[in-house]
Each structure stands twice: as C-alpha cells, then as structure tokens.
C-alpha cells in the first residue's frame, strides 16, 4: 500500500505541474520500481508493469463508479426529495442517474489507457481498444438519453392539458431517431469513417428505409392527425366493429392503439387505420348531459280503438293523464259541436283513441322521471306500421351515462311500459309461441 500511495502522490504532483508525458513516464518508473522492490526480476518487471498500470486504471475507474453510485447519487436523491416540485423526482430518479454513473468508469479508462501502453500509443491494438471503449460510452449515453426522455414523458403525461396528445408516439419517434443516429455513429467509429459518409450512402437506399419503417412513419403522421383533429385520446370509449374493437383506449403508441374491450380482451389497431377507416368515439356522449335510449315496442294493430266514456273515466283516474284527458276531451267536444257532428256514428268527428292516450301517458311518464334528462330530447312517437304491428318508440336521454346504471334505467322504463299496456286495452304484438299453438289445438279439439 505504501508503494501505491507513493505512486499516487508522484502522479498528483506531475499533474499539478501540467506534464502529461511526464506523468506517463513517472507512473511507469514508479510501478517498475515497486515491482523490483517486491523482489521481481527486472526482465519480468519490464514485461508486466504495463498490465499492472492497466489494472490500476481499471481499479481507479471502478472506484470512481462506486463513489458516484454510493455517495453522489444518494446525495442527489436526498436533495431532490427535499424540493416541493414533483417533476424532479421523476427526471432525477434512480434509474436515470444510474445510467449517468455508468459513463464515469469507461470515460476514465478511455482517457487513461494510453498511460498504460505509451510505447504502443500509435498501435492498431490500442486504437481498437479505445474505439471499443468509445463505443461503450456512446451506447451508455444513448441509453441515458432514452431513459431521460421516458422520464420527461411520464412527467408530462400526468398533466391534464397533455393527456390528449400523442406523447407516447412522439417519445418512440424520438427514441427511434436517437438510436438510428447512434447506430450510424457507432458504425462510423468501427470503420473509421465520417458519419456523413454513411448518411450519404444511406440516401441511396432511402426507398428501402422507407419500406422498413413504413408502419412507424405512417403511425407517426396518423398520431399527429388524430391529436390535431381531436379524434382520439387515452381514456376514450371507441367502437370499431370491423376490427373487433369496442372499449376504452388504454395506450396510443407509434405503431399501435390498444383498446381494452368490455370483456377485458385487448385489441390493437394501427393508428393509420383510425384515420383511413371510420370509427365511433363515445367520448362526446360522456361529455354531454345524458346517454340516449332509443327503443320501441310493437303494438298489435287490432287492439287499437276509440275511447268509450267508460274508458275515459278510467283514464281520468290516472294521475299523469287526468289533465291531458280533460283538455283533449274539451277540444274534441268543442270541435264536434262547432261542426254539428253526429256522434251516433263513431266515424264522424274527432275522438280520442286508446293508442293516443297511451302515447300521451308515456310522454308524461318519461317527463316525470328524475333519471331522465329533461334538458335533452324526450318524446314518444309512432313509426311506420309493419307486419309485426305498430312500433311505439321511446326516445329520451338517461341522466346517468355509466353503463350499468344506464341499462338499469331503460330496463325499469320498459318494465313499466310492458306492465301498463293492458290498462289501455292494448296488446303487445309477438309471434305465436308453442303455448299459443297448444291452446289453439285444444280449442279445435273441443
């Protein structure tokens, strides 16, 4: 240890005096002297002193790396935790700083390795070793930049104003460009050529490169279009039946858009398909005041009839219909009286029908429900009659937009509608079932 301390002290003095070549000579002399003092033969000492110096350089580099990890990185981590800001906790996290510390040892080895082999300073072997060391430094630096960009992405992806931006696609694009440029520089170091020479050669093969990176280029452009036109962002509910997608967007990357379907399966769609094909985005519904219900019930046309006085008296007892029946009956009587209508014939004049009263009841019923958004369209209408009856459509918006409450609201409404239809002397149309056919058969036999 005394010999090592003496070498370090001597080197420190020479460095302070600014003599680099003198440092090399002093280090070799001191190491050679230490080996001779240890009893080693002079010829053998001349052969191994260079490797001993190389081991010392590697040892110093590893020690510097250890100091960076155990002392400097921990100090930086403590300082970062003491700040009120949260972004520095992510940008200067342990993973990012470790990649910085990994550059310390190879940089020291790269700078100091000529000291170990001064007589081979211009040799191809030493030059090759330094180039390998430089390549490792560049690879670690590229990895550090990539991890740093990922940390910056995580910071901005948590901010509300950037959640609808294709940050993941931009990150991946930057990483692809970064590693592409890094690969060119590494190859140029290996073959001792300028990176511009390689770029010039790659220009001739641009068509091949565009073919290889076709999906990435199209995905990048499509991501910008989706963001600029506010067509899609993470968290949106989209439906694209052509590709089996119906669920929430969980990730938008350079090459794929991941959709978690309602059955928890994952569908991946290339971004350019979302631009070239059509898809349905339900986010507008979520941001509006309600979710639409548009369903109909088929009424048997043979059950539609004019209201008799007994039927009108019955309907007046229904709280939601009392005012409607009385107001409509007053208008009907005034019209018939004014036009001298003969009421003995039902065809003459104006009369209320059980279907019209039923439609008015449904309208008032929907307007009385707190689960229906009254600020949006709410109506009951008849559709074109078909061979399966008269479709009576209920068109309204539920106040709740979540799936389970929404299904419960429309189920409750139509449960009530189906139960109330017989009270208006109407029948729901449905095709004959096995039980209907058996009843018909029994009647025929009897």
One Martini backbone bead per residue (centre of mass of N, CA, C, O) as a GRO file, in nm:
protein
  446
    1UNK     BB    1   0.054   0.065  -0.017
    2UNK     BB    2   0.300   0.257  -0.016
    3UNK     BB    3   0.353   0.243  -0.321
    4UNK     BB    4   0.081   0.351  -0.415
    5UNK     BB    5   0.098   0.621  -0.262
    6UNK     BB    6   0.354   0.717  -0.408
    7UNK     BB    7   0.236   0.719  -0.692
    8UNK     BB    8   0.003   0.916  -0.642
    9UNK     BB    9   0.174   1.156  -0.548
   10UNK     BB   10   0.344   1.185  -0.803
   11UNK     BB   11   0.112   1.225  -1.004
   12UNK     BB   12  -0.007   1.478  -0.871
   13UNK     BB   13   0.239   1.660  -0.914
   14UNK     BB   14   0.252   1.638  -1.228
   15UNK     BB   15  -0.035   1.740  -1.284
   16UNK     BB   16   0.013   2.018  -1.150
   17UNK     BB   17   0.247   2.082  -1.374
   18UNK     BB   18   0.133   1.970  -1.669
   19UNK     BB   19   0.259   1.668  -1.730
   20UNK     BB   20   0.174   1.407  -1.924
   21UNK     BB   21   0.431   1.257  -2.011
   22UNK     BB   22   0.552   1.258  -1.728
   23UNK     BB   23   0.335   1.083  -1.601
   24UNK     BB   24   0.391   0.830  -1.762
   25UNK     BB   25   0.685   0.792  -1.676
   26UNK     BB   26   0.638   0.789  -1.370
   27UNK     BB   27   0.447   0.550  -1.351
   28UNK     BB   28   0.639   0.339  -1.473
   29UNK     BB   29   0.871   0.379  -1.275
   30UNK     BB   30   0.717   0.324  -1.012
   31UNK     BB   31   0.615   0.042  -1.082
   32UNK     BB   32   0.890  -0.081  -1.140
   33UNK     BB   33   1.003  -0.021  -0.860
   34UNK     BB   34   0.792  -0.183  -0.699
   35UNK     BB   35   0.857  -0.461  -0.829
   36UNK     BB   36   1.154  -0.468  -0.744
   37UNK     BB   37   1.097  -0.440  -0.439
   38UNK     BB   38   0.930  -0.723  -0.444
   39UNK     BB   39   1.148  -0.921  -0.615
   40UNK     BB   40   1.145  -0.880  -0.911
   41UNK     BB   41   1.243  -0.927  -1.207
   42UNK     BB   42   1.345  -0.705  -1.444
   43UNK     BB   43   1.229  -0.843  -1.701
   44UNK     BB   44   0.947  -0.895  -1.581
   45UNK     BB   45   0.878  -0.604  -1.499
   46UNK     BB   46   0.882  -0.488  -1.795
   47UNK     BB   47   0.627  -0.669  -1.885
   48UNK     BB   48   0.403  -0.602  -1.634
   49UNK     BB   49   0.371  -0.292  -1.584
   50UNK     BB   50   0.140  -0.229  -1.787
   51UNK     BB   51  -0.078  -0.418  -1.651
   52UNK     BB   52  -0.073  -0.283  -1.377
   53UNK     BB   53  -0.167  -0.008  -1.478
   54UNK     BB   54  -0.433  -0.111  -1.596
   55UNK     BB   55  -0.543  -0.209  -1.323
   56UNK     BB   56  -0.536   0.066  -1.188
   57UNK     BB   57  -0.728   0.208  -1.378
   58UNK     BB   58  -0.968   0.020  -1.333
   59UNK     BB   59  -0.981   0.065  -1.027
   60UNK     BB   60  -1.034   0.372  -1.037
   61UNK     BB   61  -1.292   0.355  -1.208
   62UNK     BB   62  -1.454   0.178  -1.011
   63UNK     BB   63  -1.430   0.371  -0.773
   64UNK     BB   64  -1.573   0.609  -0.908
   65UNK     BB   65  -1.837   0.455  -0.954
   66UNK     BB   66  -1.892   0.397  -0.654
   67UNK     BB   67  -1.903   0.690  -0.559
   68UNK     BB   68  -2.140   0.776  -0.737
   69UNK     BB   69  -2.349   0.572  -0.622
   70UNK     BB   70  -2.308   0.599  -0.296
   71UNK     BB   71  -2.288   0.927  -0.284
   72UNK     BB   72  -2.390   1.116  -0.513
   73UNK     BB   73  -2.669   0.988  -0.570
   74UNK     BB   74  -2.775   1.009  -0.276
   75UNK     BB   75  -2.750   1.315  -0.256
   76UNK     BB   76  -2.939   1.385  -0.491
   77UNK     BB   77  -3.189   1.235  -0.381
   78UNK     BB   78  -3.219   1.409  -0.122
   79UNK     BB   79  -3.248   1.685  -0.263
   80UNK     BB   80  -3.499   1.614  -0.433
   81UNK     BB   81  -3.693   1.540  -0.190
   82UNK     BB   82  -3.686   1.842  -0.064
   83UNK     BB   83  -3.855   1.926  -0.281
   84UNK     BB   84  -4.174   2.028  -0.400
   85UNK     BB   85  -4.133   1.914  -0.653
   86UNK     BB   86  -4.209   1.631  -0.883
   87UNK     BB   87  -4.040   1.625  -1.149
   88UNK     BB   88  -3.752   1.566  -1.022
   89UNK     BB   89  -3.821   1.277  -0.920
   90UNK     BB   90  -3.831   1.165  -1.216
   91UNK     BB   91  -3.581   1.276  -1.370
   92UNK     BB   92  -3.396   1.206  -1.089
   93UNK     BB   93  -3.393   0.918  -1.079
   94UNK     BB   94  -3.231   0.624  -1.036
   95UNK     BB   95  -3.227   0.527  -1.334
   96UNK     BB   96  -3.097   0.781  -1.457
   97UNK     BB   97  -2.839   0.810  -1.272
   98UNK     BB   98  -2.709   0.536  -1.333
   99UNK     BB   99  -2.644   0.601  -1.635
  100UNK     BB  100  -2.445   0.823  -1.563
  101UNK     BB  101  -2.241   0.653  -1.388
  102UNK     BB  102  -2.161   0.449  -1.625
  103UNK     BB  103  -1.960   0.673  -1.767
  104UNK     BB  104  -1.713   0.706  -1.584
  105UNK     BB  105  -1.529   0.457  -1.626
  106UNK     BB  106  -1.490   0.464  -1.944
  107UNK     BB  107  -1.371   0.750  -1.953
  108UNK     BB  108  -1.120   0.695  -1.783
  109UNK     BB  109  -1.010   0.466  -1.956
  110UNK     BB  110  -0.990   0.623  -2.223
  111UNK     BB  111  -0.788   0.847  -2.108
  112UNK     BB  112  -0.568   0.633  -1.954
  113UNK     BB  113  -0.465   0.397  -2.146
  114UNK     BB  114  -0.198   0.529  -2.265
  115UNK     BB  115  -0.034   0.502  -1.998
  116UNK     BB  116   0.002   0.184  -2.017
  117UNK     BB  117   0.085   0.226  -2.353
  118UNK     BB  118   0.315   0.430  -2.477
  119UNK     BB  119   0.464   0.246  -2.700
  120UNK     BB  120   0.143   0.198  -2.827
  121UNK     BB  121  -0.008   0.464  -2.924
  122UNK     BB  122  -0.003   0.378  -3.257
  123UNK     BB  123  -0.154   0.126  -3.234
  124UNK     BB  124  -0.411  -0.079  -3.331
  125UNK     BB  125  -0.492  -0.204  -3.063
  126UNK     BB  126  -0.531   0.056  -2.897
  127UNK     BB  127  -0.731   0.184  -3.093
  128UNK     BB  128  -0.945  -0.040  -3.066
  129UNK     BB  129  -0.989  -0.016  -2.761
  130UNK     BB  130  -1.083   0.282  -2.768
  131UNK     BB  131  -1.322   0.234  -2.956
  132UNK     BB  132  -1.474   0.041  -2.769
  133UNK     BB  133  -1.499   0.244  -2.539
  134UNK     BB  134  -1.653   0.461  -2.703
  135UNK     BB  135  -1.895   0.283  -2.770
  136UNK     BB  136  -1.984   0.238  -2.480
  137UNK     BB  137  -2.031   0.532  -2.410
  138UNK     BB  138  -2.244   0.583  -2.629
  139UNK     BB  139  -2.449   0.367  -2.540
  140UNK     BB  140  -2.494   0.482  -2.255
  141UNK     BB  141  -2.585   0.762  -2.349
  142UNK     BB  142  -2.832   0.671  -2.510
  143UNK     BB  143  -2.972   0.537  -2.270
  144UNK     BB  144  -2.994   0.793  -2.102
  145UNK     BB  145  -3.166   0.958  -2.299
  146UNK     BB  146  -3.403   0.757  -2.311
  147UNK     BB  147  -3.471   0.764  -2.006
  148UNK     BB  148  -3.512   1.069  -1.989
  149UNK     BB  149  -3.749   1.085  -2.190
  150UNK     BB  150  -3.933   0.898  -2.026
  151UNK     BB  151  -3.948   1.083  -1.779
  152UNK     BB  152  -4.070   1.327  -1.926
  153UNK     BB  153  -4.322   1.178  -2.019
  154UNK     BB  154  -4.437   1.118  -1.734
  155UNK     BB  155  -4.474   1.411  -1.653
  156UNK     BB  156  -4.671   1.503  -1.896
  157UNK     BB  157  -4.888   1.268  -1.881
  158UNK     BB  158  -5.010   1.387  -1.597
  159UNK     BB  159  -5.113   1.619  -1.754
  160UNK     BB  160  -5.412   1.735  -1.865
  161UNK     BB  161  -5.317   1.902  -2.132
  162UNK     BB  162  -5.156   1.614  -2.243
  163UNK     BB  163  -5.358   1.360  -2.267
  164UNK     BB  164  -5.441   1.429  -2.589
  165UNK     BB  165  -5.151   1.353  -2.662
  166UNK     BB  166  -4.895   1.183  -2.862
  167UNK     BB  167  -4.645   1.114  -2.661
  168UNK     BB  168  -4.566   0.821  -2.717
  169UNK     BB  169  -4.504   0.859  -3.018
  170UNK     BB  170  -4.287   1.080  -2.981
  171UNK     BB  171  -4.098   0.912  -2.808
  172UNK     BB  172  -4.049   0.682  -3.013
  173UNK     BB  173  -3.940   0.862  -3.234
  174UNK     BB  174  -3.698   0.974  -3.078
  175UNK     BB  175  -3.571   0.695  -3.020
  176UNK     BB  176  -3.530   0.607  -3.310
  177UNK     BB  177  -3.350   0.844  -3.396
  178UNK     BB  178  -3.136   0.808  -3.180
  179UNK     BB  179  -3.048   0.510  -3.254
  180UNK     BB  180  -2.987   0.565  -3.548
  181UNK     BB  181  -2.761   0.771  -3.505
  182UNK     BB  182  -2.593   0.594  -3.312
  183UNK     BB  183  -2.538   0.364  -3.516
  184UNK     BB  184  -2.382   0.536  -3.718
  185UNK     BB  185  -2.155   0.625  -3.526
  186UNK     BB  186  -2.055   0.341  -3.449
  187UNK     BB  187  -1.982   0.251  -3.733
  188UNK     BB  188  -1.784   0.486  -3.789
  189UNK     BB  189  -1.585   0.400  -3.566
  190UNK     BB  190  -1.515   0.115  -3.669
  191UNK     BB  191  -1.440   0.225  -3.983
  192UNK     BB  192  -1.323   0.516  -3.991
  193UNK     BB  193  -1.575   0.712  -4.054
  194UNK     BB  194  -1.784   0.937  -4.151
  195UNK     BB  195  -2.117   0.987  -4.096
  196UNK     BB  196  -2.170   1.130  -4.373
  197UNK     BB  197  -2.098   0.888  -4.549
  198UNK     BB  198  -2.330   0.708  -4.451
  199UNK     BB  199  -2.563   0.901  -4.518
  200UNK     BB  200  -2.508   0.905  -4.820
  201UNK     BB  201  -2.555   0.599  -4.858
  202UNK     BB  202  -2.850   0.599  -4.742
  203UNK     BB  203  -2.982   0.777  -4.960
  204UNK     BB  204  -2.989   0.545  -5.178
  205UNK     BB  205  -3.175   0.368  -4.950
  206UNK     BB  206  -3.455   0.510  -4.890
  207UNK     BB  207  -3.667   0.308  -4.992
  208UNK     BB  208  -3.595   0.084  -4.791
  209UNK     BB  209  -3.639   0.249  -4.532
  210UNK     BB  210  -3.939   0.314  -4.587
  211UNK     BB  211  -4.026   0.017  -4.584
  212UNK     BB  212  -3.931  -0.054  -4.296
  213UNK     BB  213  -4.070   0.237  -4.173
  214UNK     BB  214  -4.371   0.258  -4.253
  215UNK     BB  215  -4.540   0.225  -3.990
  216UNK     BB  216  -4.397   0.450  -3.831
  217UNK     BB  217  -4.461   0.685  -4.021
  218UNK     BB  218  -4.771   0.648  -4.030
  219UNK     BB  219  -4.811   0.661  -3.722
  220UNK     BB  220  -4.702   0.946  -3.677
  221UNK     BB  221  -4.895   1.097  -3.867
  222UNK     BB  222  -5.158   0.988  -3.740
  223UNK     BB  223  -5.112   1.098  -3.454
  224UNK     BB  224  -5.125   1.394  -3.538
  225UNK     BB  225  -5.412   1.385  -3.658
  226UNK     BB  226  -5.563   1.286  -3.406
  227UNK     BB  227  -5.478   1.531  -3.231
  228UNK     BB  228  -5.550   1.780  -3.410
  229UNK     BB  229  -5.866   1.662  -3.440
  230UNK     BB  230  -5.970   1.527  -3.181
  231UNK     BB  231  -6.027   1.193  -3.213
  232UNK     BB  232  -5.807   1.087  -2.989
  233UNK     BB  233  -5.767   0.931  -2.657
  234UNK     BB  234  -5.695   0.849  -2.359
  235UNK     BB  235  -6.014   0.704  -2.239
  236UNK     BB  236  -6.167   0.641  -2.476
  237UNK     BB  237  -6.469   0.538  -2.632
  238UNK     BB  238  -6.456   0.285  -2.877
  239UNK     BB  239  -6.584   0.176  -3.211
  240UNK     BB  240  -6.464  -0.115  -3.426
  241UNK     BB  241  -6.604  -0.379  -3.571
  242UNK     BB  242  -6.403  -0.460  -3.798
  243UNK     BB  243  -6.172  -0.508  -3.541
  244UNK     BB  244  -6.306  -0.574  -3.253
  245UNK     BB  245  -6.366  -0.281  -3.125
  246UNK     BB  246  -6.493  -0.224  -2.771
  247UNK     BB  247  -6.367   0.044  -2.582
  248UNK     BB  248  -6.082   0.144  -2.409
  249UNK     BB  249  -5.825   0.356  -2.430
  250UNK     BB  250  -5.480   0.279  -2.309
  251UNK     BB  251  -5.296   0.321  -2.583
  252UNK     BB  252  -5.064   0.543  -2.768
  253UNK     BB  253  -4.857   0.468  -3.028
  254UNK     BB  254  -4.665   0.447  -3.308
  255UNK     BB  255  -4.810   0.149  -3.406
  256UNK     BB  256  -5.042   0.154  -3.173
  257UNK     BB  257  -5.382   0.087  -3.056
  258UNK     BB  258  -5.512   0.028  -2.739
  259UNK     BB  259  -5.800  -0.185  -2.659
  260UNK     BB  260  -6.028  -0.230  -2.396
  261UNK     BB  261  -6.255  -0.439  -2.370
  262UNK     BB  262  -6.541  -0.544  -2.197
  263UNK     BB  263  -6.395  -0.847  -2.183
  264UNK     BB  264  -6.072  -0.775  -2.141
  265UNK     BB  265  -5.973  -0.748  -2.412
  266UNK     BB  266  -5.716  -0.690  -2.662
  267UNK     BB  267  -5.696  -0.433  -2.909
  268UNK     BB  268  -5.501  -0.379  -3.205
  269UNK     BB  269  -5.441  -0.065  -3.383
  270UNK     BB  270  -5.351   0.105  -3.637
  271UNK     BB  271  -5.350   0.443  -3.672
  272UNK     BB  272  -5.414   0.462  -3.986
  273UNK     BB  273  -5.699   0.325  -3.961
  274UNK     BB  274  -5.835   0.565  -3.801
  275UNK     BB  275  -5.809   0.754  -4.058
  276UNK     BB  276  -5.916   0.576  -4.305
  277UNK     BB  277  -6.126   0.481  -4.114
  278UNK     BB  278  -6.412   0.421  -3.931
  279UNK     BB  279  -6.519   0.549  -3.604
  280UNK     BB  280  -6.652   0.533  -3.270
  281UNK     BB  281  -6.694   0.808  -3.041
  282UNK     BB  282  -6.816   0.832  -2.694
  283UNK     BB  283  -6.714   1.099  -2.558
  284UNK     BB  284  -6.946   1.294  -2.624
  285UNK     BB  285  -7.149   1.154  -2.438
  286UNK     BB  286  -6.989   1.194  -2.169
  287UNK     BB  287  -6.990   1.521  -2.209
  288UNK     BB  288  -7.274   1.516  -2.187
  289UNK     BB  289  -7.604   1.495  -2.032
  290UNK     BB  290  -7.646   1.206  -2.188
  291UNK     BB  291  -7.799   0.886  -2.270
  292UNK     BB  292  -7.932   0.719  -2.521
  293UNK     BB  293  -8.277   0.613  -2.582
  294UNK     BB  294  -8.383   0.365  -2.848
  295UNK     BB  295  -8.700   0.222  -2.819
  296UNK     BB  296  -8.941  -0.038  -2.905
  297UNK     BB  297  -9.297  -0.125  -2.928
  298UNK     BB  298  -9.523  -0.361  -3.043
  299UNK     BB  299  -9.848  -0.303  -3.157
  300UNK     BB  300 -10.151  -0.428  -3.186
  301UNK     BB  301 -10.373  -0.317  -3.425
  302UNK     BB  302 -10.645  -0.464  -3.316
  303UNK     BB  303 -10.636  -0.286  -3.028
  304UNK     BB  304 -10.731  -0.038  -3.170
  305UNK     BB  305 -10.941   0.233  -3.032
  306UNK     BB  306 -11.199   0.394  -2.925
  307UNK     BB  307 -11.307   0.588  -2.670
  308UNK     BB  308 -11.494   0.544  -2.407
  309UNK     BB  309 -11.644   0.672  -2.135
  310UNK     BB  310 -11.524   0.453  -1.950
  311UNK     BB  311 -11.231   0.489  -2.034
  312UNK     BB  312 -11.206   0.792  -1.962
  313UNK     BB  313 -11.272   0.757  -1.663
  314UNK     BB  314 -11.025   0.577  -1.607
  315UNK     BB  315 -10.804   0.782  -1.706
  316UNK     BB  316 -10.869   1.014  -1.496
  317UNK     BB  317 -10.735   0.844  -1.252
  318UNK     BB  318 -10.476   0.910  -1.383
  319UNK     BB  319 -10.249   1.134  -1.294
  320UNK     BB  320 -10.089   1.174  -1.580
  321UNK     BB  321 -10.395   1.209  -1.746
  322UNK     BB  322 -10.608   1.405  -1.652
  323UNK     BB  323 -10.543   1.671  -1.804
  324UNK     BB  324 -10.532   1.554  -2.090
  325UNK     BB  325 -10.817   1.437  -2.113
  326UNK     BB  326 -10.974   1.696  -2.052
  327UNK     BB  327 -10.852   1.879  -2.271
  328UNK     BB  328 -10.912   1.695  -2.517
  329UNK     BB  329 -11.220   1.663  -2.473
  330UNK     BB  330 -11.286   1.962  -2.503
  331UNK     BB  331 -11.186   1.994  -2.796
  332UNK     BB  332 -11.368   1.775  -2.921
  333UNK     BB  333 -11.644   1.891  -2.842
  334UNK     BB  334 -11.614   2.168  -2.978
  335UNK     BB  335 -11.577   2.061  -3.262
  336UNK     BB  336 -11.837   1.893  -3.289
  337UNK     BB  337 -12.027   2.130  -3.228
  338UNK     BB  338 -11.933   2.330  -3.451
  339UNK     BB  339 -11.985   2.080  -3.685
  340UNK     BB  340 -12.227   1.902  -3.634
  341UNK     BB  341 -12.188   1.621  -3.506
  342UNK     BB  342 -12.261   1.276  -3.535
  343UNK     BB  343 -12.222   1.061  -3.254
  344UNK     BB  344 -12.355   0.785  -3.351
  345UNK     BB  345 -12.102   0.799  -3.536
  346UNK     BB  346 -11.766   0.726  -3.501
  347UNK     BB  347 -11.649   0.849  -3.767
  348UNK     BB  348 -11.738   1.103  -3.672
  349UNK     BB  349 -11.521   1.321  -3.609
  350UNK     BB  350 -11.369   1.349  -3.294
  351UNK     BB  351 -11.140   1.112  -3.122
  352UNK     BB  352 -11.021   0.916  -2.886
  353UNK     BB  353 -10.751   0.695  -2.832
  354UNK     BB  354 -10.577   0.452  -2.674
  355UNK     BB  355 -10.307   0.514  -2.818
  356UNK     BB  356 -10.295   0.820  -2.765
  357UNK     BB  357 -10.311   0.803  -2.456
  358UNK     BB  358 -10.061   0.622  -2.424
  359UNK     BB  359  -9.860   0.825  -2.544
  360UNK     BB  360  -9.912   1.048  -2.334
  361UNK     BB  361  -9.830   0.883  -2.089
  362UNK     BB  362  -9.536   0.830  -2.170
  363UNK     BB  363  -9.450   1.124  -2.181
  364UNK     BB  364  -9.519   1.194  -1.882
  365UNK     BB  365  -9.350   0.971  -1.755
  366UNK     BB  366  -9.069   1.064  -1.854
  367UNK     BB  367  -9.098   1.363  -1.728
  368UNK     BB  368  -9.114   1.236  -1.419
  369UNK     BB  369  -8.825   1.137  -1.433
  370UNK     BB  370  -8.509   1.175  -1.276
  371UNK     BB  371  -8.343   0.978  -1.489
  372UNK     BB  372  -8.428   1.203  -1.691
  373UNK     BB  373  -8.325   1.428  -1.928
  374UNK     BB  374  -8.499   1.736  -1.974
  375UNK     BB  375  -8.289   1.900  -2.174
  376UNK     BB  376  -8.348   1.680  -2.367
  377UNK     BB  377  -8.471   1.473  -2.576
  378UNK     BB  378  -8.835   1.394  -2.540
  379UNK     BB  379  -9.013   1.111  -2.685
  380UNK     BB  380  -9.314   0.981  -2.849
  381UNK     BB  381  -9.343   0.750  -3.130
  382UNK     BB  382  -9.453   0.661  -3.446
  383UNK     BB  383  -9.405   0.415  -3.672
  384UNK     BB  384  -9.398   0.219  -3.923
  385UNK     BB  385  -9.605  -0.005  -4.012
  386UNK     BB  386  -9.614  -0.359  -3.977
  387UNK     BB  387  -9.642  -0.707  -3.957
  388UNK     BB  388  -9.564  -0.647  -3.628
  389UNK     BB  389  -9.693  -0.365  -3.611
  390UNK     BB  390  -9.676  -0.083  -3.394
  391UNK     BB  391  -9.420   0.127  -3.340
  392UNK     BB  392  -9.326   0.237  -3.009
  393UNK     BB  393  -9.118   0.507  -2.951
  394UNK     BB  394  -8.850   0.571  -2.724
  395UNK     BB  395  -8.705   0.905  -2.678
  396UNK     BB  396  -8.416   0.939  -2.469
  397UNK     BB  397  -8.223   1.063  -2.179
  398UNK     BB  398  -8.008   0.971  -1.955
  399UNK     BB  399  -7.849   1.094  -1.675
  400UNK     BB  400  -7.686   0.841  -1.694
  401UNK     BB  401  -7.366   0.715  -1.850
  402UNK     BB  402  -7.335   0.461  -1.724
  403UNK     BB  403  -7.385   0.144  -1.797
  404UNK     BB  404  -7.541   0.013  -1.561
  405UNK     BB  405  -7.747   0.242  -1.498
  406UNK     BB  406  -7.854   0.260  -1.788
  407UNK     BB  407  -7.976  -0.026  -1.803
  408UNK     BB  408  -8.163   0.012  -1.559
  409UNK     BB  409  -8.337   0.244  -1.665
  410UNK     BB  410  -8.452   0.110  -1.927
  411UNK     BB  411  -8.568  -0.138  -1.785
  412UNK     BB  412  -8.771   0.010  -1.600
  413UNK     BB  413  -8.933   0.145  -1.822
  414UNK     BB  414  -9.017  -0.123  -1.984
  415UNK     BB  415  -9.152  -0.264  -1.754
  416UNK     BB  416  -9.378  -0.056  -1.724
  417UNK     BB  417  -9.487  -0.060  -2.012
  418UNK     BB  418  -9.569  -0.363  -2.025
  419UNK     BB  419  -9.762  -0.347  -1.769
  420UNK     BB  420  -9.959  -0.098  -1.883
  421UNK     BB  421 -10.095  -0.177  -2.154
  422UNK     BB  422 -10.368  -0.326  -2.059
  423UNK     BB  423 -10.495  -0.055  -1.937
  424UNK     BB  424 -10.546   0.032  -2.265
  425UNK     BB  425 -10.643  -0.208  -2.441
  426UNK     BB  426 -10.370  -0.340  -2.521
  427UNK     BB  427 -10.129  -0.512  -2.739
  428UNK     BB  428  -9.866  -0.712  -2.777
  429UNK     BB  429  -9.660  -0.805  -3.028
  430UNK     BB  430  -9.634  -1.164  -3.103
  431UNK     BB  431  -9.532  -1.450  -3.181
  432UNK     BB  432  -9.623  -1.755  -3.181
  433UNK     BB  433  -9.618  -2.003  -2.952
  434UNK     BB  434  -9.643  -2.310  -2.823
  435UNK     BB  435  -9.879  -2.236  -2.630
  436UNK     BB  436 -10.066  -2.115  -2.847
  437UNK     BB  437 -10.092  -2.372  -3.021
  438UNK     BB  438 -10.215  -2.553  -2.800
  439UNK     BB  439 -10.470  -2.385  -2.754
  440UNK     BB  440 -10.576  -2.413  -3.040
  441UNK     BB  441 -10.593  -2.725  -3.038
  442UNK     BB  442 -10.798  -2.750  -2.806
  443UNK     BB  443 -11.028  -2.589  -2.938
  444UNK     BB  444 -11.064  -2.774  -3.183
  445UNK     BB  445 -11.131  -3.035  -3.027
  446UNK     BB  446 -11.385  -2.896  -2.877
   0.00000   0.00000   0.00000
